[in-house]
Amino acid sequence: MVNTNSLAPPRRIAAAIACLFVLVGCNPHMYDEVSAVHDAKRAEFVGSWLCIDHTEVTLLPDGKAAIRLLDGQEFDFDDRWRLSGTGEWELTEERTGWNDGQHVQLTLTSRTSSATRTPDPAERLDPSSEHEPAPETYTWTFELQRDDKKQLMLYFFFGDPDSRSTYVLERKQP
C-alpha cells in the first residue's frame, strides 16, 4: 500500500491526474491543436481522393465535386450513412475548432444515393440502436496535413472528435 502523504505534493498531483485520466478514459492529447497547413494551392486538390470501402471524392478545377460513398464526420459517422452525389468545394482559411490553417470545405448539394455502412459487431448485439437517416445535403470540413514527402492529405475526425479518430483521404495514384 502506498502512503500518499509521503509523496511530494507535485508527485501526488501527478498521480491523481493519471488516475483521473484512467477513470474517465481521457485522451491526454485530445485538446492539442491539429497541425495546420498554410501554403496549399487550389490546384493541389484537383483530382480524385480515395478512402476505405470504395469512398472516392473528385475535386474539379471549377469548384465542382463528385462524391461517392463518403461517410459523415464527427458524431454523424455513428449514423453509418454514406452519401453519393455532386457538390462544390473550396479552399478556405476560416478558423475551425481544431486549427487556424487552411481547410477544404466540401458541400454535397445534390444527393444521388445513400448507403449504410455495415455495423460493427458490438452494434449488431444491440438492435435498439437507432440512427439518423442520411441527409439530402451535407457539408464536410477537411483538415489538411502534409506527409513526409510534402504531399497533401485530407482528413476529418469521426466519432467523438475528442477521440481523434481520423478519416483520411489520399490522392488517387495515376
PDB file of C-alpha atoms in Angstrom:
ATOM      1  CA  MET A   1       0.000   0.000   0.000  1.00  0.00           C
ATOM      2  CA  VAL A   2       1.339   3.418  -0.961  1.00  0.00           C
ATOM      3  CA  ASN A   3       1.259   6.162   1.605  1.00  0.00           C
ATOM      4  CA  THR A   4       0.359   9.224  -0.486  1.00  0.00           C
ATOM      5  CA  ASN A   5       1.209  11.547   2.384  1.00  0.00           C
ATOM      6  CA  SER A   6       4.866  10.622   1.951  1.00  0.00           C
ATOM      7  CA  LEU A   7       4.850  11.730  -1.692  1.00  0.00           C
ATOM      8  CA  ALA A   8       5.969  15.217  -2.532  1.00  0.00           C
ATOM      9  CA  PRO A   9       2.943  17.417  -3.431  1.00  0.00           C
ATOM     10  CA  PRO A  10       3.765  17.554  -7.193  1.00  0.00           C
ATOM     11  CA  ARG A  11       4.011  13.764  -7.334  1.00  0.00           C
ATOM     12  CA  ARG A  12       0.691  13.426  -5.512  1.00  0.00           C
ATOM     13  CA  ILE A  13      -0.924  15.773  -8.007  1.00  0.00           C
ATOM     14  CA  ALA A  14       0.597  13.902 -10.978  1.00  0.00           C
ATOM     15  CA  ALA A  15      -0.595  10.573  -9.541  1.00  0.00           C
ATOM     16  CA  ALA A  16      -4.101  11.970  -9.045  1.00  0.00           C
ATOM     17  CA  ILE A  17      -4.206  13.311 -12.606  1.00  0.00           C
ATOM     18  CA  ALA A  18      -3.003   9.979 -14.005  1.00  0.00           C
ATOM     19  CA  CYS A  19      -5.722   8.158 -12.048  1.00  0.00           C
ATOM     20  CA  LEU A  20      -8.310  10.645 -13.263  1.00  0.00           C
ATOM     21  CA  PHE A  21      -7.326  10.007 -16.909  1.00  0.00           C
ATOM     22  CA  VAL A  22      -7.676   6.270 -16.376  1.00  0.00           C
ATOM     23  CA  LEU A  23     -11.028   6.630 -14.622  1.00  0.00           C
ATOM     24  CA  VAL A  24     -12.648   8.896 -17.203  1.00  0.00           C
ATOM     25  CA  GLY A  25     -10.890   7.435 -20.247  1.00  0.00           C
ATOM     26  CA  CYS A  26      -9.481  10.761 -21.410  1.00  0.00           C
ATOM     27  CA  ASN A  27      -7.048  11.133 -24.215  1.00  0.00           C
ATOM     28  CA  PRO A  28      -4.418  13.489 -22.762  1.00  0.00           C
ATOM     29  CA  HIS A  29      -3.842  14.924 -26.265  1.00  0.00           C
ATOM     30  CA  MET A  30      -7.483  15.435 -27.191  1.00  0.00           C
ATOM     31  CA  TYR A  31      -7.295  19.222 -26.962  1.00  0.00           C
ATOM     32  CA  ASP A  32      -3.932  19.630 -28.662  1.00  0.00           C
ATOM     33  CA  GLU A  33      -4.099  21.775 -31.756  1.00  0.00           C
ATOM     34  CA  VAL A  34      -4.056  19.993 -35.079  1.00  0.00           C
ATOM     35  CA  SER A  35      -1.108  20.708 -37.365  1.00  0.00           C
ATOM     36  CA  ALA A  36      -2.053  23.424 -39.814  1.00  0.00           C
ATOM     37  CA  VAL A  37      -1.209  23.892 -43.484  1.00  0.00           C
ATOM     38  CA  HIS A  38      -0.886  27.486 -44.708  1.00  0.00           C
ATOM     39  CA  ASP A  39       0.780  27.088 -48.107  1.00  0.00           C
ATOM     40  CA  ALA A  40      -1.644  24.884 -50.086  1.00  0.00           C
ATOM     41  CA  LYS A  41      -2.671  25.953 -53.581  1.00  0.00           C
ATOM     42  CA  ARG A  42      -6.073  25.198 -55.049  1.00  0.00           C
ATOM     43  CA  ALA A  43      -4.516  23.242 -57.936  1.00  0.00           C
ATOM     44  CA  GLU A  44      -3.023  20.733 -55.447  1.00  0.00           C
ATOM     45  CA  PHE A  45      -6.513  19.419 -54.654  1.00  0.00           C
ATOM     46  CA  VAL A  46      -7.791  18.862 -58.175  1.00  0.00           C
ATOM     47  CA  GLY A  47      -8.208  15.147 -58.884  1.00  0.00           C
ATOM     48  CA  SER A  48      -9.583  12.076 -57.137  1.00  0.00           C
ATOM     49  CA  TRP A  49      -9.137  11.249 -53.454  1.00  0.00           C
ATOM     50  CA  LEU A  50      -9.740   7.760 -52.027  1.00  0.00           C
ATOM     51  CA  CYS A  51     -10.532   6.171 -48.686  1.00  0.00           C
ATOM     52  CA  ILE A  52     -11.694   2.770 -47.454  1.00  0.00           C
ATOM     53  CA  ASP A  53     -14.779   0.900 -48.681  1.00  0.00           C
ATOM     54  CA  HIS A  54     -14.809   2.492 -52.157  1.00  0.00           C
ATOM     55  CA  THR A  55     -15.005   6.106 -50.992  1.00  0.00           C
ATOM     56  CA  GLU A  56     -13.958   8.469 -53.773  1.00  0.00           C
ATOM     57  CA  VAL A  57     -14.131  12.248 -53.919  1.00  0.00           C
ATOM     58  CA  THR A  58     -13.224  14.003 -57.164  1.00  0.00           C
ATOM     59  CA  LEU A  59     -12.465  17.712 -56.952  1.00  0.00           C
ATOM     60  CA  LEU A  60     -12.662  19.560 -60.273  1.00  0.00           C
ATOM     61  CA  PRO A  61     -10.800  22.773 -61.195  1.00  0.00           C
ATOM     62  CA  ASP A  62     -14.066  24.750 -61.492  1.00  0.00           C
ATOM     63  CA  GLY A  63     -15.026  24.068 -57.837  1.00  0.00           C
ATOM     64  CA  LYS A  64     -17.448  21.238 -58.631  1.00  0.00           C
ATOM     65  CA  ALA A  65     -17.162  17.866 -56.920  1.00  0.00           C
ATOM     66  CA  ALA A  66     -18.288  14.269 -57.396  1.00  0.00           C
ATOM     67  CA  ILE A  67     -18.773  12.332 -54.159  1.00  0.00           C
ATOM     68  CA  ARG A  68     -19.100   8.568 -53.833  1.00  0.00           C
ATOM     69  CA  LEU A  69     -19.815   6.746 -50.555  1.00  0.00           C
ATOM     70  CA  LEU A  70     -18.421   9.404 -48.212  1.00  0.00           C
ATOM     71  CA  ASP A  71     -19.221   8.881 -44.527  1.00  0.00           C
ATOM     72  CA  GLY A  72     -20.365  11.623 -42.160  1.00  0.00           C
ATOM     73  CA  GLN A  73     -17.856  13.365 -39.963  1.00  0.00           C
ATOM     74  CA  GLU A  74     -17.653  13.548 -36.176  1.00  0.00           C
ATOM     75  CA  PHE A  75     -20.816  12.178 -34.492  1.00  0.00           C
ATOM     76  CA  ASP A  76     -22.606  11.837 -37.860  1.00  0.00           C
ATOM     77  CA  PHE A  77     -20.239   8.942 -38.633  1.00  0.00           C
ATOM     78  CA  ASP A  78     -22.052   6.915 -35.952  1.00  0.00           C
ATOM     79  CA  ASP A  79     -25.269   7.025 -38.002  1.00  0.00           C
ATOM     80  CA  ARG A  80     -23.489   4.808 -40.594  1.00  0.00           C
ATOM     81  CA  TRP A  81     -24.864   6.531 -43.699  1.00  0.00           C
ATOM     82  CA  ARG A  82     -22.662   7.079 -46.729  1.00  0.00           C
ATOM     83  CA  LEU A  83     -23.501   9.744 -49.300  1.00  0.00           C
ATOM     84  CA  SER A  84     -23.028   9.943 -53.053  1.00  0.00           C
ATOM     85  CA  GLY A  85     -23.811  12.818 -55.375  1.00  0.00           C
ATOM     86  CA  THR A  86     -22.469  16.098 -56.672  1.00  0.00           C
ATOM     87  CA  GLY A  87     -21.496  19.303 -54.998  1.00  0.00           C
ATOM     88  CA  GLU A  88     -18.963  22.070 -54.639  1.00  0.00           C
ATOM     89  CA  TRP A  89     -15.658  22.543 -52.896  1.00  0.00           C
ATOM     90  CA  GLU A  90     -13.491  25.443 -51.838  1.00  0.00           C
ATOM     91  CA  LEU A  91     -10.178  26.050 -50.128  1.00  0.00           C
ATOM     92  CA  THR A  92     -10.785  28.218 -47.077  1.00  0.00           C
ATOM     93  CA  GLU A  93      -8.768  29.788 -44.322  1.00  0.00           C
ATOM     94  CA  GLU A  94     -11.592  30.008 -41.819  1.00  0.00           C
ATOM     95  CA  ARG A  95     -10.670  29.064 -38.275  1.00  0.00           C
ATOM     96  CA  THR A  96     -12.278  25.845 -37.095  1.00  0.00           C
ATOM     97  CA  GLY A  97     -12.320  24.430 -33.616  1.00  0.00           C
ATOM     98  CA  TRP A  98      -9.182  22.466 -34.456  1.00  0.00           C
ATOM     99  CA  ASN A  99      -6.732  24.853 -36.110  1.00  0.00           C
ATOM    100  CA  ASP A 100      -6.235  28.170 -37.833  1.00  0.00           C
ATOM    101  CA  GLY A 101      -4.826  26.835 -41.102  1.00  0.00           C
ATOM    102  CA  GLN A 102      -6.399  26.125 -44.437  1.00  0.00           C
ATOM    103  CA  HIS A 103      -9.290  23.696 -44.932  1.00  0.00           C
ATOM    104  CA  VAL A 104     -11.208  22.166 -47.784  1.00  0.00           C
ATOM    105  CA  GLN A 105     -14.919  22.632 -47.399  1.00  0.00           C
ATOM    106  CA  LEU A 106     -16.930  20.136 -49.441  1.00  0.00           C
ATOM    107  CA  THR A 107     -20.703  20.530 -49.785  1.00  0.00           C
ATOM    108  CA  LEU A 108     -22.971  17.856 -51.229  1.00  0.00           C
ATOM    109  CA  THR A 109     -25.700  19.844 -52.991  1.00  0.00           C
ATOM    110  CA  SER A 110     -27.407  17.047 -54.938  1.00  0.00           C
ATOM    111  CA  ARG A 111     -27.587  13.603 -53.363  1.00  0.00           C
ATOM    112  CA  THR A 112     -27.912  10.832 -55.942  1.00  0.00           C
ATOM    113  CA  SER A 113     -27.860   7.938 -53.463  1.00  0.00           C
ATOM    114  CA  SER A 114     -27.043   6.856 -49.950  1.00  0.00           C
ATOM    115  CA  ALA A 115     -25.857   3.598 -48.484  1.00  0.00           C
ATOM    116  CA  THR A 116     -25.456   2.194 -44.995  1.00  0.00           C
ATOM    117  CA  ARG A 117     -22.122   1.038 -43.616  1.00  0.00           C
ATOM    118  CA  THR A 118     -22.183  -2.417 -42.002  1.00  0.00           C
ATOM    119  CA  PRO A 119     -22.418  -2.052 -38.225  1.00  0.00           C
ATOM    120  CA  ASP A 120     -19.551  -3.166 -36.053  1.00  0.00           C
ATOM    121  CA  PRO A 121     -20.094  -6.386 -34.042  1.00  0.00           C
ATOM    122  CA  ALA A 122     -20.960  -4.503 -30.831  1.00  0.00           C
ATOM    123  CA  GLU A 123     -23.825  -2.679 -32.583  1.00  0.00           C
ATOM    124  CA  ARG A 124     -25.195  -5.919 -34.018  1.00  0.00           C
ATOM    125  CA  LEU A 125     -25.781  -7.100 -30.464  1.00  0.00           C
ATOM    126  CA  ASP A 126     -27.965  -4.060 -29.704  1.00  0.00           C
ATOM    127  CA  PRO A 127     -30.777  -3.894 -32.280  1.00  0.00           C
ATOM    128  CA  SER A 128     -32.324  -0.953 -30.417  1.00  0.00           C
ATOM    129  CA  SER A 129     -29.582   1.447 -31.502  1.00  0.00           C
ATOM    130  CA  GLU A 130     -31.290   3.995 -33.731  1.00  0.00           C
ATOM    131  CA  HIS A 131     -29.594   6.117 -36.352  1.00  0.00           C
ATOM    132  CA  GLU A 132     -30.489   9.319 -38.123  1.00  0.00           C
ATOM    133  CA  PRO A 133     -31.401   8.952 -41.808  1.00  0.00           C
ATOM    134  CA  ALA A 134     -28.969  10.171 -44.452  1.00  0.00           C
ATOM    135  CA  PRO A 135     -29.318  13.909 -45.134  1.00  0.00           C
ATOM    136  CA  GLU A 136     -30.192  15.294 -48.571  1.00  0.00           C
ATOM    137  CA  THR A 137     -27.319  17.819 -48.369  1.00  0.00           C
ATOM    138  CA  TYR A 138     -24.222  17.837 -46.185  1.00  0.00           C
ATOM    139  CA  THR A 139     -21.025  19.813 -45.634  1.00  0.00           C
ATOM    140  CA  TRP A 140     -17.665  18.344 -44.612  1.00  0.00           C
ATOM    141  CA  THR A 141     -14.708  20.376 -43.405  1.00  0.00           C
ATOM    142  CA  PHE A 142     -11.432  18.623 -44.125  1.00  0.00           C
ATOM    143  CA  GLU A 143      -8.285  19.341 -42.153  1.00  0.00           C
ATOM    144  CA  LEU A 144      -5.067  19.354 -44.189  1.00  0.00           C
ATOM    145  CA  GLN A 145      -1.737  17.761 -43.478  1.00  0.00           C
ATOM    146  CA  ARG A 146       1.434  17.174 -45.448  1.00  0.00           C
ATOM    147  CA  ASP A 147       3.183  13.808 -45.287  1.00  0.00           C
ATOM    148  CA  ASP A 148       6.950  13.335 -45.141  1.00  0.00           C
ATOM    149  CA  LYS A 149       7.106  13.795 -48.935  1.00  0.00           C
ATOM    150  CA  LYS A 150       5.191  17.113 -48.652  1.00  0.00           C
ATOM    151  CA  GLN A 151       2.120  15.592 -50.345  1.00  0.00           C
ATOM    152  CA  LEU A 152      -1.260  16.746 -49.057  1.00  0.00           C
ATOM    153  CA  MET A 153      -3.695  14.535 -47.195  1.00  0.00           C
ATOM    154  CA  LEU A 154      -7.327  15.434 -46.498  1.00  0.00           C
ATOM    155  CA  TYR A 155      -8.907  14.202 -43.290  1.00  0.00           C
ATOM    156  CA  PHE A 156     -11.665  14.774 -40.789  1.00  0.00           C
ATOM    157  CA  PHE A 157     -12.374  13.425 -37.341  1.00  0.00           C
ATOM    158  CA  PHE A 158     -15.041  10.746 -36.979  1.00  0.00           C
ATOM    159  CA  GLY A 159     -16.973   9.523 -33.985  1.00  0.00           C
ATOM    160  CA  ASP A 160     -16.344  11.538 -30.857  1.00  0.00           C
ATOM    161  CA  PRO A 161     -13.957  14.305 -32.013  1.00  0.00           C
ATOM    162  CA  ASP A 162     -12.131  14.078 -28.682  1.00  0.00           C
ATOM    163  CA  SER A 163     -11.028  10.541 -29.575  1.00  0.00           C
ATOM    164  CA  ARG A 164      -9.060  11.962 -32.543  1.00  0.00           C
ATOM    165  CA  SER A 165     -10.034   9.104 -34.870  1.00  0.00           C
ATOM    166  CA  THR A 166      -9.245  10.292 -38.400  1.00  0.00           C
ATOM    167  CA  TYR A 167     -10.864   9.522 -41.744  1.00  0.00           C
ATOM    168  CA  VAL A 168      -8.067  10.116 -44.245  1.00  0.00           C
ATOM    169  CA  LEU A 169      -8.409  10.595 -47.996  1.00  0.00           C
ATOM    170  CA  GLU A 170      -5.297  10.127 -50.100  1.00  0.00           C
ATOM    171  CA  ARG A 171      -4.752  11.219 -53.658  1.00  0.00           C
ATOM    172  CA  LYS A 172      -5.538   8.557 -56.246  1.00  0.00           C
ATOM    173  CA  GLN A 173      -2.369   7.448 -57.985  1.00  0.00           C
ATOM    174  CA  PRO A 174      -2.463   7.526 -61.817  1.00  0.00           C
TER     175      PRO A 174
END
